[in-house]
mmCIF file of C-alpha atoms and ligand atoms in Angstrom:
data_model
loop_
_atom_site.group_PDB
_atom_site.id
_atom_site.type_symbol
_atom_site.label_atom_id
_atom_site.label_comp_id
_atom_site.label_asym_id
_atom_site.label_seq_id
_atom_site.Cartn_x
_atom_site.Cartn_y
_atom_site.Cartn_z
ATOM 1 C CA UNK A 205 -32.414 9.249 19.686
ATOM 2 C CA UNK A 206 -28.754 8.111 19.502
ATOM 3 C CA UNK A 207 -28.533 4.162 20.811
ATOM 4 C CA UNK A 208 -26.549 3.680 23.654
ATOM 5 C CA UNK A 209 -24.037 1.221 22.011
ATOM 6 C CA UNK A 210 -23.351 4.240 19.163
ATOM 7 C CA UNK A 211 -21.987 6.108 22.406
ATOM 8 C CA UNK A 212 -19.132 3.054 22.766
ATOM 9 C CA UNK A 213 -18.047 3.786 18.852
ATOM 10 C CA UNK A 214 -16.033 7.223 19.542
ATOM 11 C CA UNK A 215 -14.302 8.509 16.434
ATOM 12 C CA UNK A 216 -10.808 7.553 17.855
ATOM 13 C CA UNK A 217 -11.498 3.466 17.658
ATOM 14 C CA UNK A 218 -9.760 2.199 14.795
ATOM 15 C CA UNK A 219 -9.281 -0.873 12.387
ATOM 16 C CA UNK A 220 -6.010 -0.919 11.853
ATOM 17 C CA UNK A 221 -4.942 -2.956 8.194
ATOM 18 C CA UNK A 222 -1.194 -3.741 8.671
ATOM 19 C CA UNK A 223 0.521 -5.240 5.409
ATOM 20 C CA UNK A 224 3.791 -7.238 5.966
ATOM 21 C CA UNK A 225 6.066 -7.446 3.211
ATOM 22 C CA UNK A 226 7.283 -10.927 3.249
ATOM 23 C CA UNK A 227 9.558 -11.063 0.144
ATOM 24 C CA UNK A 228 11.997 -13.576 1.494
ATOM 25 C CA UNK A 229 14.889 -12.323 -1.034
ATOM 26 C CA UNK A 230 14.445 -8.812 0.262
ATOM 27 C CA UNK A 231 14.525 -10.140 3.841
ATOM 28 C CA UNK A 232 17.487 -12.652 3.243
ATOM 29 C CA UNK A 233 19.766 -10.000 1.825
ATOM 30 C CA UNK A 234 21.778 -7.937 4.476
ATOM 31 C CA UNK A 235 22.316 -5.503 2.150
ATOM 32 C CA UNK A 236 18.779 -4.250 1.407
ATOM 33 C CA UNK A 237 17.992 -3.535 5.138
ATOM 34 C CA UNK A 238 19.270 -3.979 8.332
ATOM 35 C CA UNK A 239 16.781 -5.612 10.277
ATOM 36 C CA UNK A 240 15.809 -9.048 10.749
ATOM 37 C CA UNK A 241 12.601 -10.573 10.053
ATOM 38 C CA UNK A 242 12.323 -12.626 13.819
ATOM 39 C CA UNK A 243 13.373 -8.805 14.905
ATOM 40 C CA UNK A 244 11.069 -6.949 12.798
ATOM 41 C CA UNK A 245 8.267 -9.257 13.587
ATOM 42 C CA UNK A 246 8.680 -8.986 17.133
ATOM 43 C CA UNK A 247 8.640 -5.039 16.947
ATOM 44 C CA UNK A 248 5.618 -5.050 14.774
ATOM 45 C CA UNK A 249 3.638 -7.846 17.601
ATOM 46 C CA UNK A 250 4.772 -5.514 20.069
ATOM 47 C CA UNK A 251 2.932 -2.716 18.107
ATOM 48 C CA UNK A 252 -0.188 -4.994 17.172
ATOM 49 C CA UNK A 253 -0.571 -5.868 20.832
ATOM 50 C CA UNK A 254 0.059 -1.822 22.033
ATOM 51 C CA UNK A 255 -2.840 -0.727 19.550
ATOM 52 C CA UNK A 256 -5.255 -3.407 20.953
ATOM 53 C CA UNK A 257 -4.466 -2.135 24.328
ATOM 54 C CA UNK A 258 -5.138 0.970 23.613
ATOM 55 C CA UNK A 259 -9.165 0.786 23.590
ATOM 56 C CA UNK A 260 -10.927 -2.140 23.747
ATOM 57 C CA UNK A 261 -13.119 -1.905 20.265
ATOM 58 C CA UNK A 262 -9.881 -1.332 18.087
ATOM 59 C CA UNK A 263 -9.719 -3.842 15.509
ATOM 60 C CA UNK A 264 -6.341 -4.990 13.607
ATOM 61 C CA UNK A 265 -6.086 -7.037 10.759
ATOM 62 C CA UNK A 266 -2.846 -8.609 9.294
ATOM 63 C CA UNK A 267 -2.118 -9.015 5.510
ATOM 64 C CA UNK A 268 1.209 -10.763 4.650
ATOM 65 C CA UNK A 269 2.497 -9.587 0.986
ATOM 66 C CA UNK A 270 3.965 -12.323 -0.682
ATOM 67 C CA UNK A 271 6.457 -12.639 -3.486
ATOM 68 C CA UNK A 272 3.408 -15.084 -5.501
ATOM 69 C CA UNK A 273 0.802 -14.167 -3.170
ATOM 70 C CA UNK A 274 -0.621 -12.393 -0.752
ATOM 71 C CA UNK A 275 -3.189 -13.381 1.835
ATOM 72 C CA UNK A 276 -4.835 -12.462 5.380
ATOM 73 C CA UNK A 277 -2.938 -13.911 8.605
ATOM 74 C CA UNK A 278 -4.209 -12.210 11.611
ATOM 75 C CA UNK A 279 -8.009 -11.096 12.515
ATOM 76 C CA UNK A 280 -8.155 -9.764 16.101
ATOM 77 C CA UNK A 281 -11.930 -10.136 16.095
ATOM 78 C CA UNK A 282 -11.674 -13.602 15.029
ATOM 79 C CA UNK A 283 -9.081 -14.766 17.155
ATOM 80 C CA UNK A 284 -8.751 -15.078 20.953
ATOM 81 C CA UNK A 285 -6.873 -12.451 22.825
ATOM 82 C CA UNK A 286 -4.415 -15.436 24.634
ATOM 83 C CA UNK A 287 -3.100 -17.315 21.974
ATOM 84 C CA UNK A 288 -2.321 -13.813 19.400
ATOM 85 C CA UNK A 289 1.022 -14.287 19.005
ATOM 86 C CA UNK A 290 0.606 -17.953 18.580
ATOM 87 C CA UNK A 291 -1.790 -17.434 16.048
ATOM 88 C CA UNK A 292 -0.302 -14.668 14.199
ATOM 89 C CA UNK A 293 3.243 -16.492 13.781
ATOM 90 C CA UNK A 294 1.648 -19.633 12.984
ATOM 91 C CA UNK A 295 -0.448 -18.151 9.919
ATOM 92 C CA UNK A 296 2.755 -16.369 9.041
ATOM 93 C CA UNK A 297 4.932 -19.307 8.723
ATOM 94 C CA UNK A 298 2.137 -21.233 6.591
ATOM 95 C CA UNK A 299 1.754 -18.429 4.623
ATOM 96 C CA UNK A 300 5.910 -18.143 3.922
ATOM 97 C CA UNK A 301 5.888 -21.764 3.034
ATOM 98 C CA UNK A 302 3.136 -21.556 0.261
ATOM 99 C CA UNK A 303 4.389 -18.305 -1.236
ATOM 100 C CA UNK A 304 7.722 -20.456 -1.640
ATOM 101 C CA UNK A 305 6.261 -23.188 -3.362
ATOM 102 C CA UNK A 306 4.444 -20.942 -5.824
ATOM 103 C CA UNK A 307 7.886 -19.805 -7.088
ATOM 104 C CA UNK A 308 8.297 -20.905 -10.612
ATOM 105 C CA UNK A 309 11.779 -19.133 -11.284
ATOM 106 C CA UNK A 310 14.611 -20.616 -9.167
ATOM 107 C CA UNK A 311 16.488 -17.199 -9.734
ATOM 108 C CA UNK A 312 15.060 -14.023 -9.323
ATOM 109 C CA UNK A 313 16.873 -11.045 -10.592
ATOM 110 C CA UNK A 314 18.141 -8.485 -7.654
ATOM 111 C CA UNK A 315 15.575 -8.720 -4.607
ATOM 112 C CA UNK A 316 12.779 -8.830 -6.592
ATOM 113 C CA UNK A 317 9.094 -7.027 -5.970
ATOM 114 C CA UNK A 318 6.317 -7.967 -3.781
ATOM 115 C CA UNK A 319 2.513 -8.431 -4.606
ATOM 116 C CA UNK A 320 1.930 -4.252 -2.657
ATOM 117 C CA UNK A 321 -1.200 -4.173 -5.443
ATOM 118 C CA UNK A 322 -2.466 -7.146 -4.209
ATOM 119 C CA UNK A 323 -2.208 -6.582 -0.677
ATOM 120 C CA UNK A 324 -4.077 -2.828 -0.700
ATOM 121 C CA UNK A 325 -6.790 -4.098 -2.765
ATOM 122 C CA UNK A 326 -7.432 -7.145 -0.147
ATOM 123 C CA UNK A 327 -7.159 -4.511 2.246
ATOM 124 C CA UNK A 328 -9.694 -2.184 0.609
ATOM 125 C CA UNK A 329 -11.845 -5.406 -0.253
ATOM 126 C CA UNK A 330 -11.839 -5.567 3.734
ATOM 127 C CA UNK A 331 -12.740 -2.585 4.570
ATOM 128 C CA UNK A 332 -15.312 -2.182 2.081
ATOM 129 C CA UNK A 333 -17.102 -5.073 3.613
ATOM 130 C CA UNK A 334 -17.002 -3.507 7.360
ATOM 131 C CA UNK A 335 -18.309 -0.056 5.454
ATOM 132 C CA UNK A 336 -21.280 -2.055 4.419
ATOM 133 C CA UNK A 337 -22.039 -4.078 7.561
ATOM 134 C CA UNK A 338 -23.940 -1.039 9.037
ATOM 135 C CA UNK A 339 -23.600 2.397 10.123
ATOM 136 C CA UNK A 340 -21.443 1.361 13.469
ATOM 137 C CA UNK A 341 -18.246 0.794 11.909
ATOM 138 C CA UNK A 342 -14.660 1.695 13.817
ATOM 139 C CA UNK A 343 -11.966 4.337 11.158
ATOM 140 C CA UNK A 344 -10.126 2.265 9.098
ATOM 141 C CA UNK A 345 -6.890 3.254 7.851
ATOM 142 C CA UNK A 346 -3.877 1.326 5.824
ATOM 143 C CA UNK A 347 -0.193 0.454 7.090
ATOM 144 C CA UNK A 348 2.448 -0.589 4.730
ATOM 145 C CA UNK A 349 5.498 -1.931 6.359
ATOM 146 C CA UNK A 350 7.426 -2.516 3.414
ATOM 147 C CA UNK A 351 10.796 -2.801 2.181
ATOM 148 C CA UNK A 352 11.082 -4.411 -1.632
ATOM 149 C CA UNK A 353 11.586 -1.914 -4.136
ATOM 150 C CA UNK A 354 8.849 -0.703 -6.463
ATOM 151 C CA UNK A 355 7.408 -3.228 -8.911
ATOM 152 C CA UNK A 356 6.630 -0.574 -12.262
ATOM 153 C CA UNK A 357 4.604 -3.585 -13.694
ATOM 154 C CA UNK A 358 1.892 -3.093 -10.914
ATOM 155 C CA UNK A 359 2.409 0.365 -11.428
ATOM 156 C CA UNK A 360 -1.648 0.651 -13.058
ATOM 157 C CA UNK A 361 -3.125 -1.757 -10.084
ATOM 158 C CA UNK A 362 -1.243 0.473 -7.342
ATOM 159 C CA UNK A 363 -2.687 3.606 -8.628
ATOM 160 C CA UNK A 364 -5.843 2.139 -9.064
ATOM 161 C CA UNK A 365 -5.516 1.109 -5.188
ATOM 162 C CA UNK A 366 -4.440 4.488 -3.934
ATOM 163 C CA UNK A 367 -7.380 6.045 -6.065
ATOM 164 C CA UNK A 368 -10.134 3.903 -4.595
ATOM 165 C CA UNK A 369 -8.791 4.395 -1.057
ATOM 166 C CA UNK A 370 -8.978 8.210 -1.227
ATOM 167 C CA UNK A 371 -12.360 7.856 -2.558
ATOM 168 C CA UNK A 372 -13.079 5.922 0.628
ATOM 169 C CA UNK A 373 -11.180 8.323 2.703
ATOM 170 C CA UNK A 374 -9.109 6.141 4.075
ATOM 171 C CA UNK A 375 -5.345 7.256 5.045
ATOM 172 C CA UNK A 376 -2.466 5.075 3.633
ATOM 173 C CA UNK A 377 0.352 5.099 5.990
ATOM 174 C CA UNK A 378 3.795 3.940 5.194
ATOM 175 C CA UNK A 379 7.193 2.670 7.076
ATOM 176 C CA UNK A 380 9.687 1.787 4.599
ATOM 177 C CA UNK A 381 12.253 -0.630 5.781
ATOM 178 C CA UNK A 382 14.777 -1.037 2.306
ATOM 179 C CA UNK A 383 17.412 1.388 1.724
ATOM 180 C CA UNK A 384 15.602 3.315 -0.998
ATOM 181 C CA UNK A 385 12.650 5.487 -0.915
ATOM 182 C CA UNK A 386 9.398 4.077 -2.385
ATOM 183 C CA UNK A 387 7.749 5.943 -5.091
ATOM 184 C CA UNK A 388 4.744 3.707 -4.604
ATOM 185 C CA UNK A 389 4.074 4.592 -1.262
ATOM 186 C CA UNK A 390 4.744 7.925 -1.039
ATOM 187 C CA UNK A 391 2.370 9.137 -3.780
ATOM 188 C CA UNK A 392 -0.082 6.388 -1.644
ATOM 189 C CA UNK A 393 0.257 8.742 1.662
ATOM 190 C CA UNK A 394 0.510 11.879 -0.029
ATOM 191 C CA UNK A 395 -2.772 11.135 -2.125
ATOM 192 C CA UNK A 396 -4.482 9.844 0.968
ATOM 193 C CA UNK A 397 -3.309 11.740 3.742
ATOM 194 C CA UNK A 398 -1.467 9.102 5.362
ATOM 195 C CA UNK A 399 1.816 9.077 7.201
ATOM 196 C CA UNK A 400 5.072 8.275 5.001
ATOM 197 C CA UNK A 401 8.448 7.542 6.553
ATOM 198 C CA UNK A 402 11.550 5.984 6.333
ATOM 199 C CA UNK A 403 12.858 5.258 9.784
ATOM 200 C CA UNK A 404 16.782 6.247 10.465
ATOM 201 C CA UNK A 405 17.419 3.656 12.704
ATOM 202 C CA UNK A 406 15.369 0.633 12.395
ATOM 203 C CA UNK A 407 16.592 -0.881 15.750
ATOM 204 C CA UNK A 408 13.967 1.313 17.296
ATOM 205 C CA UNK A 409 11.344 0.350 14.871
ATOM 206 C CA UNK A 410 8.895 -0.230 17.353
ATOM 207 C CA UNK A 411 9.517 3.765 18.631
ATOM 208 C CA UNK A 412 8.602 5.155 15.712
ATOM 209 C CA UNK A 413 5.753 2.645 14.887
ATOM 210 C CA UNK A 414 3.839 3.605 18.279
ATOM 211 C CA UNK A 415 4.781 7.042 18.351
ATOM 212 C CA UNK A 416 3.694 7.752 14.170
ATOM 213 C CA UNK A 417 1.275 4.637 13.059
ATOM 214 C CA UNK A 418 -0.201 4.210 16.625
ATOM 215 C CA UNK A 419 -2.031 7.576 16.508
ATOM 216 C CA UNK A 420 -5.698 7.668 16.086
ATOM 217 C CA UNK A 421 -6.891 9.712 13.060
ATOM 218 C CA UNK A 422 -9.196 11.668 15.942
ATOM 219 C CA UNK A 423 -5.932 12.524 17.637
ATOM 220 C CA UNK A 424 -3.850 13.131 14.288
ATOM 221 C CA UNK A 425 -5.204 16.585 14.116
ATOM 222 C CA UNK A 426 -3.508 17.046 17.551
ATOM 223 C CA UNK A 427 0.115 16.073 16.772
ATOM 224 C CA UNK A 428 2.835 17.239 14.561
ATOM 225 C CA UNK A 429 3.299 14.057 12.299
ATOM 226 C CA UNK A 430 6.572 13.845 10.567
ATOM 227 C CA UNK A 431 5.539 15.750 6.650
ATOM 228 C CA UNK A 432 6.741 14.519 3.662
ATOM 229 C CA UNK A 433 10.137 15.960 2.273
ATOM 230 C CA UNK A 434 9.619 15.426 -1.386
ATOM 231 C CA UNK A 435 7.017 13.058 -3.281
ATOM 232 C CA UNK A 436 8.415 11.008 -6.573
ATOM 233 C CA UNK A 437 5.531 11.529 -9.033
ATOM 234 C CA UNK A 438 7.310 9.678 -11.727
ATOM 235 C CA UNK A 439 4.924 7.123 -13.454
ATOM 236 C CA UNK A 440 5.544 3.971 -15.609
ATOM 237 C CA UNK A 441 4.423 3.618 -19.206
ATOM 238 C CA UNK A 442 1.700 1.698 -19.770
ATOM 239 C CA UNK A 443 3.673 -0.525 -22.860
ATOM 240 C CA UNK A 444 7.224 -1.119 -21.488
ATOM 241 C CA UNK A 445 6.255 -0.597 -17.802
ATOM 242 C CA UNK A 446 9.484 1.508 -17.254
ATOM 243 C CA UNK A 447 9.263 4.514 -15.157
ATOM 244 C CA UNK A 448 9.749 8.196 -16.982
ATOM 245 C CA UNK A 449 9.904 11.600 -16.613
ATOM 246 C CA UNK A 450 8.189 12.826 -19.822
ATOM 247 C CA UNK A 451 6.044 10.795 -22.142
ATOM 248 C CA UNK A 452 2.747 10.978 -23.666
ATOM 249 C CA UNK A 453 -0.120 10.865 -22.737
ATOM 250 C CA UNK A 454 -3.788 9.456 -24.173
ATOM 251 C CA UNK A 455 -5.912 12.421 -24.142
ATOM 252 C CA UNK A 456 -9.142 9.884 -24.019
ATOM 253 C CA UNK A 457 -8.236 7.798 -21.289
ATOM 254 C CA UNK A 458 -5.109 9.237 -19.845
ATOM 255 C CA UNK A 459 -2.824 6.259 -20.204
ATOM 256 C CA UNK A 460 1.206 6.878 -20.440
ATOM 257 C CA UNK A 461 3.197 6.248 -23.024
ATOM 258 C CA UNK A 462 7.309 6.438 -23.222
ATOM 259 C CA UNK A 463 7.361 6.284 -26.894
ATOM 260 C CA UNK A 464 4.554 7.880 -29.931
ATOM 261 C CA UNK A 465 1.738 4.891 -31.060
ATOM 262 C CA UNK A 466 -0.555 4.738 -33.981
ATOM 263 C CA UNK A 467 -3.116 3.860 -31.145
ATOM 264 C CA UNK A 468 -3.792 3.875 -27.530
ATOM 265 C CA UNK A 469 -3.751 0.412 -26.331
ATOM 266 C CA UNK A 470 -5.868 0.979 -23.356
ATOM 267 C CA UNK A 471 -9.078 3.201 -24.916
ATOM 268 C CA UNK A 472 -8.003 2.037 -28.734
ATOM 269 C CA UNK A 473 -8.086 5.848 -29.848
ATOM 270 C CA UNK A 474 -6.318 6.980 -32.949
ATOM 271 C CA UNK A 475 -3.432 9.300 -32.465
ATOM 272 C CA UNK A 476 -2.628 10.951 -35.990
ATOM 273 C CA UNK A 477 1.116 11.617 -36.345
ATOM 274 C CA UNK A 478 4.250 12.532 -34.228
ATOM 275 C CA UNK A 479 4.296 16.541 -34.256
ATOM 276 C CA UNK A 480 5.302 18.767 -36.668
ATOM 277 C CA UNK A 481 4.316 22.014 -37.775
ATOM 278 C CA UNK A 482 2.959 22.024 -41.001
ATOM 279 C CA UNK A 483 -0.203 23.339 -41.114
ATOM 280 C CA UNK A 484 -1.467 20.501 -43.639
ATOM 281 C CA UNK A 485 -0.419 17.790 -41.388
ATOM 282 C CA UNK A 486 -2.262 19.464 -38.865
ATOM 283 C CA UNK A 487 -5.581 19.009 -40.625
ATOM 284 C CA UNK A 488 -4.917 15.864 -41.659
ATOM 285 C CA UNK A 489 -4.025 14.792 -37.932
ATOM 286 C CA UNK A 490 -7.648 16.123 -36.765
ATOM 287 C CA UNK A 491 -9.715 14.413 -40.053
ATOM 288 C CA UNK A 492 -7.751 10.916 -38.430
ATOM 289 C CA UNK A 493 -8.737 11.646 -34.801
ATOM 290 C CA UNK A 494 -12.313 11.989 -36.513
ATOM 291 C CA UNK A 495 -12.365 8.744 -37.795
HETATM 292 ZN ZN1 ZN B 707 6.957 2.152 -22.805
HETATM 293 ZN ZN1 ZN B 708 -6.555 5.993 -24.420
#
């Protein structure tokens, strides 16, 4: 017999993971978007507050991604309902403050890269924990409101992110604020069957945040969702972390390369030589994989 409190978990409540890129030299430069963060934030409460509404069990939890850090600022089910905003900008503003005083460089060159690897894997760590507190859970998914460009030094810990969350089946979904696409995220949505989108006009932010990220993944099936127009599947090598179109690749472990190595640094398999088509350096490529 099905308990009567199952009957109040219908698939359409969600917990909603929202991760706020922070990056204060992203948000400081009018040139990399052309939004404001006391605007943005006040599009994205009015969202937070508009997916509460919407049923009484949904659950939204904020992440702030940081330039040093990254860290949890908003719980709805550990917070009270009248003092939300409150809360939420109060966290925020602590949080800004210690990311700042974690800078070690003075300087950062262009607008710099925030901690999206960290933030997906708290948010993962998250909903991990709700997966295991019992069969009565509400459907997570992901947001990523984020705007810095691509960091191809996290480029290993991202992947490793997306990866887990499609083996949880959870749906990445992505608003990207800069002016240039995000690699990152949209090989996130497109792996997880999320959302990804790069608003036109980002006055009306909070239009396309109820109308796309609001929807239920119950009610997803319903609606024509904007579809990706193209996916960047570029990758970064694993030594130089630079992104590439052609490289090599470990057959062990499938780590990328831009350049040939003696050895893969990841697995610590031998590669024989660069190619060539001698049939004796052929043999003597497969007696040194042997070894
Ligand atoms: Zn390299
Ligand atoms: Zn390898």
């Amino acid at each position: 017999m099905t308990p009567v409190t199952q009957k109040l978990y219908t698939d359409d409540v969600s917990l909603l993971m929202v991760l706020l890129d922070t990056n204060p030299f992203f948000w400081s430069t009018s040139k990399s978007t052309s939004l404001s963060f006391s605007n943005f934030l006040s599009h994205v409460l009015a969202f937070l507050n508009s997916v509460l509404l919407l049923n009484q069990f949904n659950q939204v939890v904020v992440i702030a991604t940081g330039f040093n850090t990254c860290d949890y600022v908003y719980d709805s089910s550990s917070s009270p309902t009248n003092q939300r905003a409150e809360t939420l900008l109060r966290k925020f503003e602590e949080f800004v403050v210690k990311d700042e005083q974690l800078s070690k460089e003075d300087s950062v060159h262009g607008i710099g890269n925030s901690l999206l690897s960290g933030s997906l894997s708290m948010a993962l760590c998250y909903i991990q924990r709700v997966f295991r507190s019992g069969s009565l859970h509400p459907q997570p998914r992901i947001l990523c409101l984020h705007g810095s460009p691509d960091g191809p030094g996290q480029y290993v810990a991202v992947m490793n992110a997306i990866f887990s969350a499609q083996r949880l089946m959870v749906p990445i979904d992505s608003c990207v604020l800069g002016v240039q696409h995000s690699a990152f995220l949209q090989q996130a949505s497109y792996i997880t069957g999320g959302v990804y989108l790069k608003p036109q006009q980002l006055d009306g932010l909070f239009q396309y945040l109820s109308t796309v990220f609001g929807t239920d993944l119950h009610s997803r099936r319903f609606l024509q969702l904007p579809k990706p127009v193209g996916v960047d599947f570029r990758a970064s090598c694993f030594c130089h972390k630079n992104t590439i179109d052609m490289g090599y690749i470990c057959s062990v472990c499938l780590s990328i390369f831009c350049k040939h190595h003696k050895k893969c640094s990841t697995c610590g398999s031998v590669f024989g030589q660069a190619q060539t088509n001698a049939p004796s350096t052929s043999n003597q490529k497969r007696k040194t994989a042997d070894t």
